[in-house]
PDB file of C-alpha atoms in Angstrom:
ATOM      1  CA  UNK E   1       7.441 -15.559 -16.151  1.00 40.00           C
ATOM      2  CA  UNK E   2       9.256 -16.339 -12.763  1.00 39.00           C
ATOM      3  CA  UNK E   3       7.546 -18.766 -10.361  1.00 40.00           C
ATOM      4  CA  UNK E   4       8.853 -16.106  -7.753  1.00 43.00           C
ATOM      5  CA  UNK E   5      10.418 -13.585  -6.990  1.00 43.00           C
ATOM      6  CA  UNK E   6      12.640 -10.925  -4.562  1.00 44.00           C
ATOM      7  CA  UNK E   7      10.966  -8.767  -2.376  1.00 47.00           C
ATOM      8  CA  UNK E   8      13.100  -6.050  -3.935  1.00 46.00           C
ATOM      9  CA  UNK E   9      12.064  -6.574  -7.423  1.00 52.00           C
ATOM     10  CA  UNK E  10       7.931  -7.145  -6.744  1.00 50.00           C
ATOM     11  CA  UNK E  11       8.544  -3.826  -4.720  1.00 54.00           C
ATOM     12  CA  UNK E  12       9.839  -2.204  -7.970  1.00 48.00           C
ATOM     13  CA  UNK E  13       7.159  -3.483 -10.044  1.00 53.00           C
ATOM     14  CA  UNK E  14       4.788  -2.109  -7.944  1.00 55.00           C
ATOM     15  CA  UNK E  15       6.811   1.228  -7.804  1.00 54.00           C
ATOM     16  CA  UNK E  16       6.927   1.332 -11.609  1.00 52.00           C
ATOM     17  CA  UNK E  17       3.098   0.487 -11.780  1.00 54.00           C
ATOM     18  CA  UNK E  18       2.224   3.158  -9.512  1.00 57.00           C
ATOM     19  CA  UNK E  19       4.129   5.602 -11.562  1.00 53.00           C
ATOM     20  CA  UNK E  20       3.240   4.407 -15.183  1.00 52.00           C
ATOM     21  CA  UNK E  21      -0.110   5.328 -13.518  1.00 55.00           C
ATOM     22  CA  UNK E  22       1.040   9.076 -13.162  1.00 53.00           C
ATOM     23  CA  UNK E  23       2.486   9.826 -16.531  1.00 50.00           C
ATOM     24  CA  UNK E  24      -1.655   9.521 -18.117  1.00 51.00           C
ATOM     25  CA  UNK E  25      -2.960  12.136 -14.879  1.00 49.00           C
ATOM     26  CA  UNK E  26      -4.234  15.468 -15.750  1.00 48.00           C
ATOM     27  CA  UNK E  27      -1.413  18.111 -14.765  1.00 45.00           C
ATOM     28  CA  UNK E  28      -3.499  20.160 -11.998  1.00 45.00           C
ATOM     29  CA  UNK E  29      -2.501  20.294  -8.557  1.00 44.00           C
ATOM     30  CA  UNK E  30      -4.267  19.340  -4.988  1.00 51.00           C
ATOM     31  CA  UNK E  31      -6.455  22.324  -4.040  1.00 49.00           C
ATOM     32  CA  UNK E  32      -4.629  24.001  -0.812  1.00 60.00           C
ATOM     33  CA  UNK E  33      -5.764  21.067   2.084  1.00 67.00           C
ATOM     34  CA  UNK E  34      -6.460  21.997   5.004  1.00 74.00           C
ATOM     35  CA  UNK E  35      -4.928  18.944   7.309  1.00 90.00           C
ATOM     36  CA  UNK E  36      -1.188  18.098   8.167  1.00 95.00           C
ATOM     37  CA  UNK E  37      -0.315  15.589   5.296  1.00 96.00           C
ATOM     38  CA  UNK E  38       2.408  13.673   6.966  1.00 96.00           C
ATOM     39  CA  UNK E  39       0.374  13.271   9.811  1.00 97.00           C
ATOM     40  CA  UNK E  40      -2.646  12.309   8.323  1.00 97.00           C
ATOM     41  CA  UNK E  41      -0.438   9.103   6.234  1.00 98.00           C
ATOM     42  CA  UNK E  42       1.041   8.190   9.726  1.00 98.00           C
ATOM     43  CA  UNK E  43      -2.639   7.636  11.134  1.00 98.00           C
ATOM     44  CA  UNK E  44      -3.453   5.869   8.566  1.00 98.00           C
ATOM     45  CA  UNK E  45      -0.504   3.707   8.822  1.00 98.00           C
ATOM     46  CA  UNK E  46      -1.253   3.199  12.530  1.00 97.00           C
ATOM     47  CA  UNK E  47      -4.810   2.497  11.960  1.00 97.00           C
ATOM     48  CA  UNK E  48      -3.900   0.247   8.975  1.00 97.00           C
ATOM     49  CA  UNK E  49      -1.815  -1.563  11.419  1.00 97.00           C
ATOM     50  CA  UNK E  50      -4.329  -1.917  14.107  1.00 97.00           C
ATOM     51  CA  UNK E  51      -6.514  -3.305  11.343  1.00 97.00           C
ATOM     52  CA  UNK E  52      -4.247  -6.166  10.243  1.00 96.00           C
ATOM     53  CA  UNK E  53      -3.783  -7.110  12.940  1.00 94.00           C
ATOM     54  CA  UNK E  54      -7.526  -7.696  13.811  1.00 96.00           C
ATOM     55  CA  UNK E  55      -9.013  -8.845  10.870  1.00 96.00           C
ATOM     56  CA  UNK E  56      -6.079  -9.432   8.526  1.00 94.00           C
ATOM     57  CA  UNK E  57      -5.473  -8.933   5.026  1.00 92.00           C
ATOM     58  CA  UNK E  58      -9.055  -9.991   4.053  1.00 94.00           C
ATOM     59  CA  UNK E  59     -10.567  -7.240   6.517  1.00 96.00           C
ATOM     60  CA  UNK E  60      -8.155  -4.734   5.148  1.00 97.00           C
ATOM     61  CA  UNK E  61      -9.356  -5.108   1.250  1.00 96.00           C
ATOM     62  CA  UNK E  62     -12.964  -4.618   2.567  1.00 97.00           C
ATOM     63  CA  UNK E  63     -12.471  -2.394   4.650  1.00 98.00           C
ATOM     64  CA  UNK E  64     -10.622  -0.292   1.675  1.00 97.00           C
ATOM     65  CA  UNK E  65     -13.369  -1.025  -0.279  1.00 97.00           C
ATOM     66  CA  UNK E  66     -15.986   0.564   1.657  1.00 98.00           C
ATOM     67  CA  UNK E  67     -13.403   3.912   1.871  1.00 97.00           C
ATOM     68  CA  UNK E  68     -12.972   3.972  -1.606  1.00 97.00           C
ATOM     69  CA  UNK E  69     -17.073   3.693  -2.152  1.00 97.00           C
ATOM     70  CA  UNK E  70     -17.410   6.726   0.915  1.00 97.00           C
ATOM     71  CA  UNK E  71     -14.505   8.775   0.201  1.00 97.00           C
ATOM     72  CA  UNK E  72     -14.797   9.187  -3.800  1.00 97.00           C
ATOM     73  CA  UNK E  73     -18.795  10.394  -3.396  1.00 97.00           C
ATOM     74  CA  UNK E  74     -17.076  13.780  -2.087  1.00 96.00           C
ATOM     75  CA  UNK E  75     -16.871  16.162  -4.280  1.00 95.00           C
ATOM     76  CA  UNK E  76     -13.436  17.240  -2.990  1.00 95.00           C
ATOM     77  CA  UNK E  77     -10.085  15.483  -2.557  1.00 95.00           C
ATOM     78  CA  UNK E  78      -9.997  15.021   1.408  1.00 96.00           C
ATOM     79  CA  UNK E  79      -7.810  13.916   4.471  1.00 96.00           C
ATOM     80  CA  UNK E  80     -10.470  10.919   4.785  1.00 97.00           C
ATOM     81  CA  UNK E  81      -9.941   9.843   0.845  1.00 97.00           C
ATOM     82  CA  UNK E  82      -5.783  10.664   1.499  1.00 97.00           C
ATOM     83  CA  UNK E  83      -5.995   8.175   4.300  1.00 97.00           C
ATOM     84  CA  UNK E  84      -7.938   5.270   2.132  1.00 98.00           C
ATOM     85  CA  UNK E  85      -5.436   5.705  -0.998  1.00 98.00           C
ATOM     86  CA  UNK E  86      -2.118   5.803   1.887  1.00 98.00           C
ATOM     87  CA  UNK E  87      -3.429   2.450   2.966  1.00 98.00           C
ATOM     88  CA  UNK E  88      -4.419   0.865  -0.170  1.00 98.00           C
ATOM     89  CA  UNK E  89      -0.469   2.207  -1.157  1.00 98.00           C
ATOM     90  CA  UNK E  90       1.000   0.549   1.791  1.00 98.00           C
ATOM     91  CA  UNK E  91      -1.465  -2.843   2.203  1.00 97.00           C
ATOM     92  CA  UNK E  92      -0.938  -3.265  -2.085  1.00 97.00           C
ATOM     93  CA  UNK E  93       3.310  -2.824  -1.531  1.00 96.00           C
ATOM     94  CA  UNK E  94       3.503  -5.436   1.566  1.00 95.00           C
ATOM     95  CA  UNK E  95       0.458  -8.126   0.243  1.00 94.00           C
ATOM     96  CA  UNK E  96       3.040  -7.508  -3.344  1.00 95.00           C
ATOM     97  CA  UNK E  97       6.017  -8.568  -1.944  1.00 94.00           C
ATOM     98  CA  UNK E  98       4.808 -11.201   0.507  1.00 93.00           C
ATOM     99  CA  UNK E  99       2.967 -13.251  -2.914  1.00 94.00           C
ATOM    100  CA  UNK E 100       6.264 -12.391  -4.836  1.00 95.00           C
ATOM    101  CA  UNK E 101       7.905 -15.333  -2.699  1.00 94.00           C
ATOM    102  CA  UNK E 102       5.401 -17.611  -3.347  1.00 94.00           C
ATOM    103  CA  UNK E 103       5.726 -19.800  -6.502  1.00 94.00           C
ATOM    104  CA  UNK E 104       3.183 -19.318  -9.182  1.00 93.00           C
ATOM    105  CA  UNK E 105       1.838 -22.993  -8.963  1.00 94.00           C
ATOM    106  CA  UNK E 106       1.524 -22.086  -5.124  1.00 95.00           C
ATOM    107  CA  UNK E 107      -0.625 -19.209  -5.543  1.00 94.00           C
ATOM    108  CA  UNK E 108      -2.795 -20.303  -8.176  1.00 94.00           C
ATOM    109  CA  UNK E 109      -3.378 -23.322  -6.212  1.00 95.00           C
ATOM    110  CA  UNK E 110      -4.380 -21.337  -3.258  1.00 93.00           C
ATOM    111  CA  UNK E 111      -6.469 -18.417  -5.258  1.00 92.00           C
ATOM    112  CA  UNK E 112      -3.711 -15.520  -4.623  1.00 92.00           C
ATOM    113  CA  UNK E 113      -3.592 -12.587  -6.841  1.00 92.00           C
ATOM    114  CA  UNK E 114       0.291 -12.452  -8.907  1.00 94.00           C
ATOM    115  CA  UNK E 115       2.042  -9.424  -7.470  1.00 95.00           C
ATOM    116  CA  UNK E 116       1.958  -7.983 -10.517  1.00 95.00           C
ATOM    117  CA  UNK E 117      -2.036  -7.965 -10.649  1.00 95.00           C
ATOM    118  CA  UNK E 118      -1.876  -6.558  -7.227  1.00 96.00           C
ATOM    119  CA  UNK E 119       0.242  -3.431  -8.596  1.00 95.00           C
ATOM    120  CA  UNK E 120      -1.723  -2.903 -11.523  1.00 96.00           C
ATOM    121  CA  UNK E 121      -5.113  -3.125  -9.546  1.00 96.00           C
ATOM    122  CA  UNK E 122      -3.821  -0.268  -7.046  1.00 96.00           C
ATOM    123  CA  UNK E 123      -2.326   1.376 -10.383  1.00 95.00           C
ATOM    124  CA  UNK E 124      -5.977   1.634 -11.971  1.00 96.00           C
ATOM    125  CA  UNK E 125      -7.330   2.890  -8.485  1.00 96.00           C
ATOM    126  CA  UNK E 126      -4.923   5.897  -7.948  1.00 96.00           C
ATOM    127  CA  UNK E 127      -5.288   6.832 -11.553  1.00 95.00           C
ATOM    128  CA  UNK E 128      -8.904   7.019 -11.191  1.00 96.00           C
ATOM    129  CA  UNK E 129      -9.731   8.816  -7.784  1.00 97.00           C
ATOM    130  CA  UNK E 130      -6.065  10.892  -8.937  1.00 96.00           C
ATOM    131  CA  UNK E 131      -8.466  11.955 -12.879  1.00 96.00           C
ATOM    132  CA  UNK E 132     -11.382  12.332 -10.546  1.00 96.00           C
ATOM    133  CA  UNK E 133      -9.817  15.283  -8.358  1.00 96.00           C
ATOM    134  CA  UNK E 134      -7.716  16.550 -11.761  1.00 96.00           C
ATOM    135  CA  UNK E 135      -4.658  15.892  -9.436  1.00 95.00           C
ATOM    136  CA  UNK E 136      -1.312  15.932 -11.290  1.00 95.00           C
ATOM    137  CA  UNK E 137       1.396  13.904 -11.805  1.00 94.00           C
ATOM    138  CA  UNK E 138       4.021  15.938  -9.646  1.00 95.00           C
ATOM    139  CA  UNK E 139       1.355  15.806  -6.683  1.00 94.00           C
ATOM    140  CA  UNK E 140       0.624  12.194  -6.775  1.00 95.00           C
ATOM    141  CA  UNK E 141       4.469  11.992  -6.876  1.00 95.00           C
ATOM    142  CA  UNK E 142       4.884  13.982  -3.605  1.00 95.00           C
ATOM    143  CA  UNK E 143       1.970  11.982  -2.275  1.00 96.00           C
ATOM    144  CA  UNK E 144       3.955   8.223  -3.047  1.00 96.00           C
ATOM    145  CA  UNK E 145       6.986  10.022  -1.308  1.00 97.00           C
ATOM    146  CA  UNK E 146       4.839  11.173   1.794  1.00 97.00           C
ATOM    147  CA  UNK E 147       3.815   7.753   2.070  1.00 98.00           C
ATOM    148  CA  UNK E 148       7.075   6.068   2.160  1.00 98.00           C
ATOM    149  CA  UNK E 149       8.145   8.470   4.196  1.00 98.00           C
ATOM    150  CA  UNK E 150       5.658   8.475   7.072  1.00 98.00           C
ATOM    151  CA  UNK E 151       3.542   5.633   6.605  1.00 98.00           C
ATOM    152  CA  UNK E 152       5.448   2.463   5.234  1.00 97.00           C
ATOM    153  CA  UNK E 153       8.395   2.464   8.355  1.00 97.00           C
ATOM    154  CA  UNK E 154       4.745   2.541  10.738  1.00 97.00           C
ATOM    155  CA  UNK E 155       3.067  -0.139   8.786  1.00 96.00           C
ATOM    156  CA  UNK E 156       5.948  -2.798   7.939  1.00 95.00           C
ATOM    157  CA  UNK E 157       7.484  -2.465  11.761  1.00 94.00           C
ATOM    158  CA  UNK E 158       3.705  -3.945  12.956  1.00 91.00           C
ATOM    159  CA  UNK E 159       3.707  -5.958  10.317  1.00 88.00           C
ATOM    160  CA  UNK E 160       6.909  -7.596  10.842  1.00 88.00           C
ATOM    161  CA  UNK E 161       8.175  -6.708  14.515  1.00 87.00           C
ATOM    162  CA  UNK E 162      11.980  -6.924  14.865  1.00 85.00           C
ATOM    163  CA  UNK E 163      13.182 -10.339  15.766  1.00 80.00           C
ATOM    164  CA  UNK E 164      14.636 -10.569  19.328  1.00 79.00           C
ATOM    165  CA  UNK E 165      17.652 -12.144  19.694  1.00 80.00           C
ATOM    166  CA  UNK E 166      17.690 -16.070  19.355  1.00 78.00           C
ATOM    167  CA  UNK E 167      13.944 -15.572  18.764  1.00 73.00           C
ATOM    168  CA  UNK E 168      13.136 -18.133  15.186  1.00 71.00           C
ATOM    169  CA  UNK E 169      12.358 -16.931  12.268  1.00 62.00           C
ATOM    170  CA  UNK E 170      10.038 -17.569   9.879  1.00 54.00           C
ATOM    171  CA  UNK E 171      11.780 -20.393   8.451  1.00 53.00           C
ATOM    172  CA  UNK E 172      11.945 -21.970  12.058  1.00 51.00           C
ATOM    173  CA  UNK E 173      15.847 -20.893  12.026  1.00 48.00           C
ATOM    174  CA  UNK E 174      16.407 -19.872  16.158  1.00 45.00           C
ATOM    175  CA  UNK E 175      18.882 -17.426  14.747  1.00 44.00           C
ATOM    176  CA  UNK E 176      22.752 -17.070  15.113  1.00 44.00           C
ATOM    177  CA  UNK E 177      22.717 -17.524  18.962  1.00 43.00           C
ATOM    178  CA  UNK E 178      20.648 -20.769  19.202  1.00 41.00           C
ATOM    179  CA  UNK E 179      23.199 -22.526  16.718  1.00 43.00           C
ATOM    180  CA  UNK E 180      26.602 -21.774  19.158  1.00 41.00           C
TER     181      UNK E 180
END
């Protein structure tokens, strides 16, 4: 195994978790909902924003935690449970990535999941709550795509703001501007 790895490929590992997930669902469908999908993931991506930024990553796991423990008691698939899995999608993707650049020695040292453990985590999750509601494959499909759609471009601009000009990175580098 890689001590690291790109961005890119943790993101695809965690892509191809989520939908090795979906091939062992139940092939029902979402009962009818009553609440605008797209705009239910883009609350949750502001919200899940808001979060992070308050009580980072740490605050966001327990705080999904709790949602999961809530939400799943219903006895219906609903906007509230939609919400918990959109975040626990988009939190899972980013915390992913960000450990993929870390070396292995690195994150053992400091007690951080692999990404890969991270995927398969959210994998087991979705799979659950997705057998619990007898929601099929093609729906939790459409409900990865809503996500990326209308959450993730919410969640990763607050997560990482676009760098003004001759503003450092996070490598210290002041940019192209600073070095003329």
């Amino acid at each position: 195994m890689r001590s690291g790895g790109s961005g890119l490929g943790s993101g695809l590992a965690a892509a191809a978790m989520f939908m090795v997930a979906l091939v062992a669902l139940p092939q029902a469908s979402f009962a009818k909902d009553d609440w605008g999908r797209a705009a239910n993931i883009k609350d949750a991506a502001t919200r899940l924003a808001d979060l992070h930024r308050r009580q980072g990553s740490q605050g966001v796991l327990k705080f999904l935690d709790a949602c999961y423990r809530t939400q799943t008691l219903a006895s219906k698939y609903s906007a509230g449970l939609e919400s918990c899995m959109a975040q626990d999608y988009m939190h899972s993707q980013v915390l992913a990535q960000i450990y993929a650049r870390i070396p292995q020695a690195e994150r053992v040292r400091m007690g951080t999941p692999a990404p890969e453990d991270i995927a398969r985590a959210m994998g087991q999750r979705f799979v659950a709550t997705f057998r619990q509601y007898k929601i099929s494959t093609k729906e939790a499909e459409k409900f990865k795509k809503l996500v990326d759609v209308n959450g993730m471009p919410i969640f990763l601009k607050s997560v990482f703001p676009p760098r003004k000009p001759g503003e450092p990175d996070s490598e210290g580098d002041a940019g192209a501007a600073s070095k003329n």
